[in-house]
XYZ file of C-alpha atoms in Angstrom:
371
model
C -19.300 102.288 -70.294
C -22.602 101.376 -69.246
C -24.607 103.115 -66.494
C -23.571 100.837 -63.653
C -19.919 101.168 -64.625
C -20.163 104.799 -64.601
C -21.731 104.668 -61.148
C -18.690 102.698 -59.883
C -16.124 105.471 -60.866
C -16.457 109.069 -60.600
C -13.162 110.096 -62.128
C -11.663 109.356 -65.474
C -11.028 105.553 -66.168
C -7.472 104.911 -67.117
C -5.511 101.751 -67.907
C -3.904 101.835 -64.478
C -7.415 102.059 -62.827
C -8.667 99.140 -64.859
C -5.664 97.047 -63.610
C -6.397 98.046 -59.869
C -9.947 96.374 -60.448
C -8.082 93.329 -60.397
C -5.691 94.107 -57.544
C -2.266 95.343 -57.959
C 0.760 97.036 -55.732
C 0.429 100.529 -54.694
C 1.993 102.652 -51.975
C -1.272 103.232 -50.170
C -4.779 101.453 -49.954
C -7.648 103.559 -48.569
C -10.541 101.274 -47.577
C -13.855 103.104 -47.687
C -15.034 105.868 -50.189
C -17.006 108.182 -47.971
C -16.089 111.513 -46.685
C -13.022 110.321 -44.746
C -11.569 108.271 -47.557
C -12.002 111.041 -49.925
C -10.162 113.560 -47.707
C -7.430 111.148 -47.418
C -7.321 110.610 -51.212
C -6.962 114.346 -51.603
C -3.782 114.564 -49.450
C -2.613 111.304 -50.999
C -2.912 112.792 -54.415
C -1.051 115.944 -53.233
C 1.793 113.821 -51.870
C 2.328 112.148 -55.056
C 2.129 108.619 -53.728
C 0.273 105.881 -55.688
C -2.941 104.921 -54.045
C -6.349 103.254 -54.621
C -9.740 103.797 -52.610
C -11.750 100.666 -52.381
C -15.379 101.384 -51.574
C -18.044 98.969 -50.904
C -20.784 101.167 -52.138
C -22.124 101.162 -55.869
C -21.847 104.927 -56.070
C -20.564 108.022 -54.455
C -21.614 109.570 -50.946
C -20.673 106.785 -48.380
C -23.048 106.927 -45.426
C -25.027 109.857 -46.754
C -26.586 107.356 -49.363
C -28.455 105.624 -46.769
C -29.824 108.210 -44.115
C -33.360 109.214 -43.770
C -35.010 111.390 -46.381
C -35.067 114.624 -44.237
C -31.401 114.242 -43.003
C -29.520 117.401 -43.045
C -26.072 118.831 -42.067
C -26.018 120.589 -38.685
C -23.863 123.409 -40.114
C -24.163 125.674 -43.187
C -22.441 124.487 -46.381
C -19.383 126.905 -45.986
C -18.538 125.347 -42.681
C -18.568 121.724 -43.981
C -15.865 121.475 -46.705
C -13.600 118.704 -47.695
C -10.014 119.712 -48.316
C -9.411 122.021 -51.297
C -12.921 122.801 -52.490
C -15.745 124.559 -50.499
C -19.169 122.789 -50.635
C -21.495 124.910 -52.617
C -24.615 126.415 -50.956
C -27.941 124.668 -51.412
C -30.199 127.447 -52.637
C -33.010 128.206 -49.816
C -31.582 125.691 -47.605
C -29.370 127.047 -44.584
C -28.744 123.389 -43.575
C -27.938 121.372 -46.719
C -29.789 118.138 -47.238
C -28.235 114.647 -47.544
C -29.100 114.545 -51.328
C -26.907 117.855 -51.740
C -24.135 116.475 -49.673
C -24.080 113.107 -51.717
C -23.876 115.447 -54.847
C -21.019 117.395 -53.425
C -19.083 114.145 -52.663
C -19.795 112.664 -56.056
C -18.512 116.140 -57.623
C -15.506 115.858 -55.436
C -14.375 112.617 -56.640
C -14.612 113.844 -60.223
C -12.856 117.072 -59.475
C -9.786 115.388 -58.089
C -9.914 112.232 -60.336
C -9.583 110.114 -57.314
C -8.870 106.438 -58.152
C -11.848 104.746 -56.739
C -12.778 101.268 -57.314
C -16.184 100.070 -56.423
C -18.084 98.168 -55.481
C -15.308 96.303 -53.511
C -16.007 94.556 -50.323
C -12.829 94.383 -48.429
C -12.741 91.155 -46.444
C -9.368 91.148 -44.805
C -6.229 93.158 -44.092
C -3.180 91.077 -43.362
C 0.614 91.162 -42.845
C 2.942 90.114 -45.832
C 6.769 90.567 -46.550
C 7.256 94.168 -47.027
C 3.860 95.478 -46.247
C 0.279 94.904 -45.902
C -2.125 93.010 -48.203
C -5.670 93.996 -48.621
C -8.184 91.240 -49.837
C -11.637 91.142 -51.414
C -13.448 88.036 -52.534
C -11.849 88.289 -56.178
C -8.839 90.548 -55.870
C -5.971 91.357 -53.703
C -3.828 94.787 -53.322
C -0.393 94.899 -51.686
C 0.574 98.347 -50.121
C 3.222 99.889 -47.922
C 0.397 101.373 -45.731
C -3.330 101.156 -45.420
C -5.895 103.723 -44.251
C -8.990 102.206 -42.809
C -12.001 104.579 -43.463
C -15.021 102.478 -43.252
C -17.000 104.409 -41.084
C -19.843 103.055 -38.611
C -23.088 102.999 -40.643
C -23.046 99.256 -41.315
C -22.778 98.440 -37.567
C -25.971 99.850 -35.667
C -25.695 99.488 -31.964
C -28.811 97.639 -30.352
C -28.515 97.885 -26.457
C -29.735 95.135 -24.383
C -32.446 95.383 -21.865
C -34.513 92.710 -20.042
C -37.624 91.520 -21.254
C -39.283 91.174 -24.789
C -41.322 93.741 -26.757
C -44.196 92.550 -28.872
C -44.397 95.315 -31.334
C -42.104 96.568 -34.178
C -38.444 97.715 -33.456
C -36.191 99.375 -35.801
C -32.978 101.331 -35.492
C -31.992 104.675 -37.132
C -30.346 102.952 -40.077
C -33.715 101.604 -41.241
C -35.806 104.791 -40.735
C -36.656 106.782 -43.924
C -39.772 108.998 -43.163
C -42.477 109.467 -40.769
C -45.672 108.364 -42.609
C -45.441 104.635 -41.914
C -46.064 105.482 -38.151
C -49.020 107.632 -38.618
C -51.465 107.072 -35.675
C -49.137 104.985 -33.734
C -47.748 105.177 -30.302
C -43.868 105.493 -30.923
C -41.009 105.395 -28.260
C -37.808 107.139 -29.634
C -34.675 105.984 -27.682
C -31.515 107.792 -27.743
C -30.143 111.295 -26.618
C -28.356 112.411 -29.760
C -29.214 114.694 -32.733
C -30.534 111.654 -34.705
C -32.961 110.938 -31.953
C -34.028 114.756 -31.809
C -34.572 114.914 -35.478
C -36.480 111.713 -35.918
C -38.628 112.380 -32.931
C -39.406 115.860 -34.219
C -40.725 114.718 -37.501
C -42.562 111.311 -36.278
C -44.352 113.426 -33.633
C -45.996 115.125 -36.475
C -48.111 112.133 -37.441
C -47.633 109.751 -34.111
C -48.050 110.218 -30.370
C -44.313 110.032 -29.408
C -42.241 109.496 -26.279
C -38.493 110.079 -25.808
C -36.247 107.930 -23.493
C -32.413 109.088 -22.789
C -29.876 107.877 -20.644
C -29.247 111.098 -19.466
C -30.868 114.554 -19.956
C -30.239 115.627 -23.490
C -28.225 118.740 -23.899
C -29.517 121.390 -26.262
C -27.524 123.904 -28.028
C -29.035 127.475 -27.906
C -31.098 128.387 -30.874
C -28.593 130.943 -32.370
C -25.739 128.502 -32.750
C -25.405 125.492 -35.233
C -22.997 122.608 -35.499
C -20.004 124.704 -35.866
C -20.158 124.748 -32.119
C -19.733 120.970 -31.751
C -16.424 121.071 -33.535
C -15.234 123.933 -31.468
C -16.247 122.375 -28.296
C -14.329 119.232 -29.408
C -11.341 121.016 -30.381
C -11.223 122.987 -27.059
C -11.695 119.802 -25.042
C -8.682 118.080 -26.929
C -6.392 121.204 -26.415
C -7.171 120.957 -22.811
C -6.256 117.311 -22.647
C -2.993 117.882 -24.718
C -2.199 120.829 -22.167
C -2.559 118.609 -19.231
C -5.532 120.225 -18.097
C -7.729 117.138 -18.024
C -10.803 116.535 -20.013
C -12.392 120.198 -19.800
C -16.035 119.073 -19.566
C -16.818 122.778 -18.836
C -16.113 123.571 -22.466
C -19.185 121.368 -23.495
C -21.594 123.456 -21.474
C -23.439 124.535 -24.556
C -24.698 121.206 -25.265
C -24.710 118.790 -28.029
C -28.177 118.807 -29.888
C -28.245 121.379 -32.674
C -31.778 123.225 -32.718
C -32.338 122.764 -36.394
C -35.860 124.152 -37.611
C -37.874 120.777 -36.994
C -36.288 120.325 -33.659
C -37.302 123.828 -32.495
C -40.735 123.277 -33.893
C -40.930 120.130 -31.851
C -40.109 121.883 -28.697
C -42.740 124.614 -29.458
C -45.357 121.755 -29.708
C -44.053 120.422 -26.600
C -43.111 117.072 -27.613
C -39.197 117.458 -27.034
C -39.346 116.090 -23.630
C -37.247 113.331 -22.497
C -37.969 110.732 -19.679
C -35.429 108.754 -17.885
C -34.690 105.325 -19.635
C -36.862 102.378 -19.034
C -35.985 99.508 -16.891
C -37.171 96.620 -19.050
C -39.215 95.645 -22.042
C -42.524 93.946 -21.903
C -44.838 92.899 -24.566
C -46.892 95.856 -24.451
C -44.242 98.448 -24.457
C -41.722 99.525 -21.613
C -41.699 99.636 -17.849
C -40.514 103.392 -16.652
C -38.198 103.728 -13.393
C -41.347 104.507 -11.395
C -42.887 100.935 -12.322
C -45.482 102.616 -14.573
C -46.396 100.803 -18.060
C -45.737 102.637 -21.180
C -47.548 101.227 -24.072
C -46.026 101.536 -27.638
C -46.654 100.254 -31.022
C -42.957 100.847 -32.212
C -39.736 101.501 -30.486
C -37.253 103.508 -32.762
C -33.624 102.896 -31.284
C -31.459 106.043 -32.316
C -28.519 104.517 -30.302
C -25.778 105.165 -32.461
C -23.211 102.870 -34.274
C -19.827 100.871 -33.590
C -16.885 101.175 -36.024
C -17.057 98.886 -38.875
C -13.636 97.047 -38.617
C -14.142 93.324 -39.127
C -11.666 93.425 -42.171
C -8.936 94.233 -39.625
C -9.332 91.168 -37.465
C -6.385 89.095 -39.038
C -3.952 91.864 -37.651
C -5.005 91.123 -34.025
C -5.120 94.724 -32.780
C -5.191 95.235 -29.251
C -7.943 97.508 -27.965
C -8.605 100.350 -25.523
C -12.196 100.730 -24.477
C -13.452 98.556 -27.260
C -11.483 100.318 -30.177
C -8.037 99.588 -31.630
C -5.451 101.381 -29.713
C -3.948 104.312 -31.678
C -1.693 107.216 -31.426
C -3.582 109.809 -33.278
C -4.550 107.734 -36.445
C -1.879 105.357 -36.314
C -2.451 101.743 -34.883
C -0.099 101.003 -31.918
C 0.114 97.353 -32.955
C 0.548 97.849 -36.824
C 2.342 101.341 -37.575
C 1.605 100.889 -41.366
C -2.126 100.976 -40.567
C -4.126 104.279 -40.012
C -7.634 104.482 -38.901
C -9.676 107.539 -39.925
C -13.103 109.117 -39.347
C -14.340 107.015 -36.706
C -14.813 109.404 -34.039
C -12.885 111.303 -31.618
C -10.419 108.535 -30.808
C -9.035 108.890 -34.381
C -9.246 112.760 -34.357
C -11.207 115.507 -33.089
C -14.672 115.333 -34.554
C -13.233 113.099 -37.256
C -16.710 111.580 -38.034
C -17.750 115.015 -39.384
C -16.855 116.304 -42.743
C -14.608 118.958 -41.760
C -13.175 117.052 -38.824
C -12.298 114.115 -41.251
C -10.618 116.686 -43.419
C -8.370 118.127 -40.802
C -7.478 114.716 -39.459
C -6.796 113.237 -42.805
C -3.904 115.982 -43.447
C -1.964 114.778 -40.338
C -2.581 110.986 -41.096
C -1.310 111.284 -44.754
C 1.772 113.424 -43.526
C 2.559 110.760 -41.039
C 2.189 107.722 -43.258
C 3.957 109.149 -46.292
C 6.772 110.284 -44.047
C 7.009 106.777 -43.016
C 6.862 105.438 -46.558
C 9.852 107.659 -47.486
C 11.862 106.686 -44.509
């Protein structure tokens, strides 16, 4: 097996695996081999059904292959496990780096010998007699159920504002390190953790400003990303109990004060301004009609679900995403959507959230297959 082939597969290569390269018939096809896809694979393996995971990447790690160089988890390793195996701690690093997470995901694939075929770009999921068909440019797989776990990384969201900026613009997805911005005037747009972390490090080499739609909410220094999952869980429980969306449970905030962000606060740069009203060639116009001059705008404005492969199913949407009950599609009960955010399970875009949601997802779909 050459190096490229070794990168395509993490577990042992069997005759059945080789057949799946060319398509085939299985109980379940999982589309996407990131953290959510692996969690689904773990529970599918335990359930004893036949399945394959189709991943568009050339190697393990999902979206963690593409983050900026200093990207870290918001929680200690012991609070970020996939099912069955704790993430090992990273020596000297309370918040594991993206490289450490990638290594863990690769080891996880091998540990459970998950049947992953990569790189496979799934182009469509459609209905056929007796099930669903998953198509790539060169192969087809038929299954009784499909789990879509493609994530959001390949669909960066760029908000639209009036006017045109004459400088450089890039999105979180293209950011790697702060050095290229040395000596520049940089505007960071967005109120989440990515914006805060990128602002923190770019501000060490450039003059930065921060624009957000609403005042950013900061977690107290003594807590970490575990709180985010706990808050989301309490909110979901409140809704399920008929108490409404318990926004009071989110009072602790959303931005995790990792060391770099705390340092930015101490330097006085972690100060957000209300969102500008329009773009101009020199920069932006603030709500008070003053001009902000910038060389670069960094849009840390999030992502949208990567769901183009589901277009042939004609799924109805609610607030811009497919209608679901839990992870199951309302329009196509043989389809489950996993890991895209709270609408597919509490904190399901996180490692631990994906793991918890995958368990319920697989239990439901395997029960349906057995019926």
